[in-house]
Amino acid sequence: FWRWAERLAKSGVLVYVSEYTAPEGWEEVWSRDLALTVRRVDGDNSRLKRTEKLYTWRGNESTD
């Protein structure tokens, strides 16, 4: 996926990817903390804290 998105960006398409992490060459342009609740059948609910991030290509010239 990341190589495909990089190729699109290098061809002139403005590419943004929403993910928790990104490989080298992708720059974080926005982030937001999220509180997630995992509800299980047995009633044991868990709260997780994650940071969703938005990335765009700004990287090096390597393409596989």
mmCIF file with all atom_site columns, C-alpha atoms in Angstrom:
data_model
loop_
_atom_site.group_PDB
_atom_site.id
_atom_site.type_symbol
_atom_site.label_atom_id
_atom_site.label_alt_id
_atom_site.label_comp_id
_atom_site.label_asym_id
_atom_site.label_entity_id
_atom_site.label_seq_id
_atom_site.pdbx_PDB_ins_code
_atom_site.Cartn_x
_atom_site.Cartn_y
_atom_site.Cartn_z
_atom_site.occupancy
_atom_site.B_iso_or_equiv
_atom_site.pdbx_formal_charge
_atom_site.auth_seq_id
_atom_site.auth_comp_id
_atom_site.auth_asym_id
_atom_site.auth_atom_id
_atom_site.pdbx_PDB_model_num
ATOM 1  C CA . PHE A 1 1  ? 0.000   0.000   0.000   1.00 0.00 ? 1  PHE A CA 1
ATOM 2  C CA . TRP A 1 2  ? 2.684   2.483   1.006   1.00 0.00 ? 2  TRP A CA 1
ATOM 3  C CA . ARG A 1 3  ? 4.734   1.946   -2.177  1.00 0.00 ? 3  ARG A CA 1
ATOM 4  C CA . TRP A 1 4  ? 1.586   2.429   -4.265  1.00 0.00 ? 4  TRP A CA 1
ATOM 5  C CA . ALA A 1 5  ? 0.720   5.645   -2.389  1.00 0.00 ? 5  ALA A CA 1
ATOM 6  C CA . GLU A 1 6  ? 4.297   6.875   -2.823  1.00 0.00 ? 6  GLU A CA 1
ATOM 7  C CA . ARG A 1 7  ? 4.170   6.247   -6.585  1.00 0.00 ? 7  ARG A CA 1
ATOM 8  C CA . LEU A 1 8  ? 0.907   8.200   -6.806  1.00 0.00 ? 8  LEU A CA 1
ATOM 9  C CA . ALA A 1 9  ? 2.417   11.101  -4.879  1.00 0.00 ? 9  ALA A CA 1
ATOM 10 C CA . LYS A 1 10 ? 5.516   11.151  -7.077  1.00 0.00 ? 10 LYS A CA 1
ATOM 11 C CA . SER A 1 11 ? 3.298   11.243  -10.185 1.00 0.00 ? 11 SER A CA 1
ATOM 12 C CA . GLY A 1 12 ? 1.731   14.492  -8.953  1.00 0.00 ? 12 GLY A CA 1
ATOM 13 C CA . VAL A 1 13 ? -1.316  13.260  -7.052  1.00 0.00 ? 13 VAL A CA 1
ATOM 14 C CA . LEU A 1 14 ? -1.859  14.894  -3.653  1.00 0.00 ? 14 LEU A CA 1
ATOM 15 C CA . VAL A 1 15 ? -1.944  11.881  -1.308  1.00 0.00 ? 15 VAL A CA 1
ATOM 16 C CA . TYR A 1 16 ? -3.017  11.828  2.350   1.00 0.00 ? 16 TYR A CA 1
ATOM 17 C CA . VAL A 1 17 ? -3.070  8.641   4.418   1.00 0.00 ? 17 VAL A CA 1
ATOM 18 C CA . SER A 1 18 ? -4.828  8.254   7.767   1.00 0.00 ? 18 SER A CA 1
ATOM 19 C CA . GLU A 1 19 ? -2.933  5.793   9.932   1.00 0.00 ? 19 GLU A CA 1
ATOM 20 C CA . TYR A 1 20 ? -1.280  5.368   13.348  1.00 0.00 ? 20 TYR A CA 1
ATOM 21 C CA . THR A 1 21 ? 2.268   5.178   11.938  1.00 0.00 ? 21 THR A CA 1
ATOM 22 C CA . ALA A 1 22 ? 3.966   5.638   8.568   1.00 0.00 ? 22 ALA A CA 1
ATOM 23 C CA . PRO A 1 23 ? 7.236   4.576   6.970   1.00 0.00 ? 23 PRO A CA 1
ATOM 24 C CA . GLU A 1 24 ? 10.163  6.877   6.288   1.00 0.00 ? 24 GLU A CA 1
ATOM 25 C CA . GLY A 1 25 ? 9.425   9.636   3.800   1.00 0.00 ? 25 GLY A CA 1
ATOM 26 C CA . TRP A 1 26 ? 5.898   10.336  5.042   1.00 0.00 ? 26 TRP A CA 1
ATOM 27 C CA . GLU A 1 27 ? 5.363   13.508  7.056   1.00 0.00 ? 27 GLU A CA 1
ATOM 28 C CA . GLU A 1 28 ? 2.708   13.853  9.745   1.00 0.00 ? 28 GLU A CA 1
ATOM 29 C CA . VAL A 1 29 ? 0.479   16.840  8.942   1.00 0.00 ? 29 VAL A CA 1
ATOM 30 C CA . TRP A 1 30 ? -2.319  16.342  11.496  1.00 0.00 ? 30 TRP A CA 1
ATOM 31 C CA . SER A 1 31 ? -3.089  14.234  14.575  1.00 0.00 ? 31 SER A CA 1
ATOM 32 C CA . ARG A 1 32 ? -5.892  13.705  17.075  1.00 0.00 ? 32 ARG A CA 1
ATOM 33 C CA . ASP A 1 33 ? -6.136  11.640  20.244  1.00 0.00 ? 33 ASP A CA 1
ATOM 34 C CA . LEU A 1 34 ? -8.933  9.081   20.208  1.00 0.00 ? 34 LEU A CA 1
ATOM 35 C CA . ALA A 1 35 ? -10.481 7.126   23.064  1.00 0.00 ? 35 ALA A CA 1
ATOM 36 C CA . LEU A 1 36 ? -11.632 3.720   21.846  1.00 0.00 ? 36 LEU A CA 1
ATOM 37 C CA . THR A 1 37 ? -13.862 1.351   23.771  1.00 0.00 ? 37 THR A CA 1
ATOM 38 C CA . VAL A 1 38 ? -13.604 -2.359  23.073  1.00 0.00 ? 38 VAL A CA 1
ATOM 39 C CA . ARG A 1 39 ? -16.831 -4.058  24.129  1.00 0.00 ? 39 ARG A CA 1
ATOM 40 C CA . ARG A 1 40 ? -16.594 -7.761  24.718  1.00 0.00 ? 40 ARG A CA 1
ATOM 41 C CA . VAL A 1 41 ? -19.406 -10.291 24.989  1.00 0.00 ? 41 VAL A CA 1
ATOM 42 C CA . ASP A 1 42 ? -18.367 -11.208 28.536  1.00 0.00 ? 42 ASP A CA 1
ATOM 43 C CA . GLY A 1 43 ? -18.901 -7.579  29.617  1.00 0.00 ? 43 GLY A CA 1
ATOM 44 C CA . ASP A 1 44 ? -15.223 -6.798  30.137  1.00 0.00 ? 44 ASP A CA 1
ATOM 45 C CA . ASN A 1 45 ? -14.966 -3.437  28.356  1.00 0.00 ? 45 ASN A CA 1
ATOM 46 C CA . SER A 1 46 ? -11.549 -1.920  27.740  1.00 0.00 ? 46 SER A CA 1
ATOM 47 C CA . ARG A 1 47 ? -10.692 1.684   26.903  1.00 0.00 ? 47 ARG A CA 1
ATOM 48 C CA . LEU A 1 48 ? -7.744  2.336   24.659  1.00 0.00 ? 48 LEU A CA 1
ATOM 49 C CA . LYS A 1 49 ? -6.131  5.642   23.838  1.00 0.00 ? 49 LYS A CA 1
ATOM 50 C CA . ARG A 1 50 ? -4.743  6.028   20.319  1.00 0.00 ? 50 ARG A CA 1
ATOM 51 C CA . THR A 1 51 ? -3.490  8.907   18.229  1.00 0.00 ? 51 THR A CA 1
ATOM 52 C CA . GLU A 1 52 ? -4.825  8.921   14.674  1.00 0.00 ? 52 GLU A CA 1
ATOM 53 C CA . LYS A 1 53 ? -2.469  10.712  12.276  1.00 0.00 ? 53 LYS A CA 1
ATOM 54 C CA . LEU A 1 54 ? -2.671  12.086  8.765   1.00 0.00 ? 54 LEU A CA 1
ATOM 55 C CA . TYR A 1 55 ? 0.431   11.768  6.581   1.00 0.00 ? 55 TYR A CA 1
ATOM 56 C CA . THR A 1 56 ? 1.523   13.119  3.214   1.00 0.00 ? 56 THR A CA 1
ATOM 57 C CA . TRP A 1 57 ? 4.556   12.200  1.101   1.00 0.00 ? 57 TRP A CA 1
ATOM 58 C CA . ARG A 1 58 ? 7.587   14.449  1.558   1.00 0.00 ? 58 ARG A CA 1
ATOM 59 C CA . GLY A 1 59 ? 10.307  11.808  1.375   1.00 0.00 ? 59 GLY A CA 1
ATOM 60 C CA . ASN A 1 60 ? 13.315  10.616  -0.436  1.00 0.00 ? 60 ASN A CA 1
ATOM 61 C CA . GLU A 1 61 ? 13.602  9.437   -4.021  1.00 0.00 ? 61 GLU A CA 1
ATOM 62 C CA . SER A 1 62 ? 13.599  5.656   -3.413  1.00 0.00 ? 62 SER A CA 1
ATOM 63 C CA . THR A 1 63 ? 10.802  3.669   -5.032  1.00 0.00 ? 63 THR A CA 1
ATOM 64 C CA . ASP A 1 64 ? 10.576  -0.139  -5.179  1.00 0.00 ? 64 ASP A CA 1
#
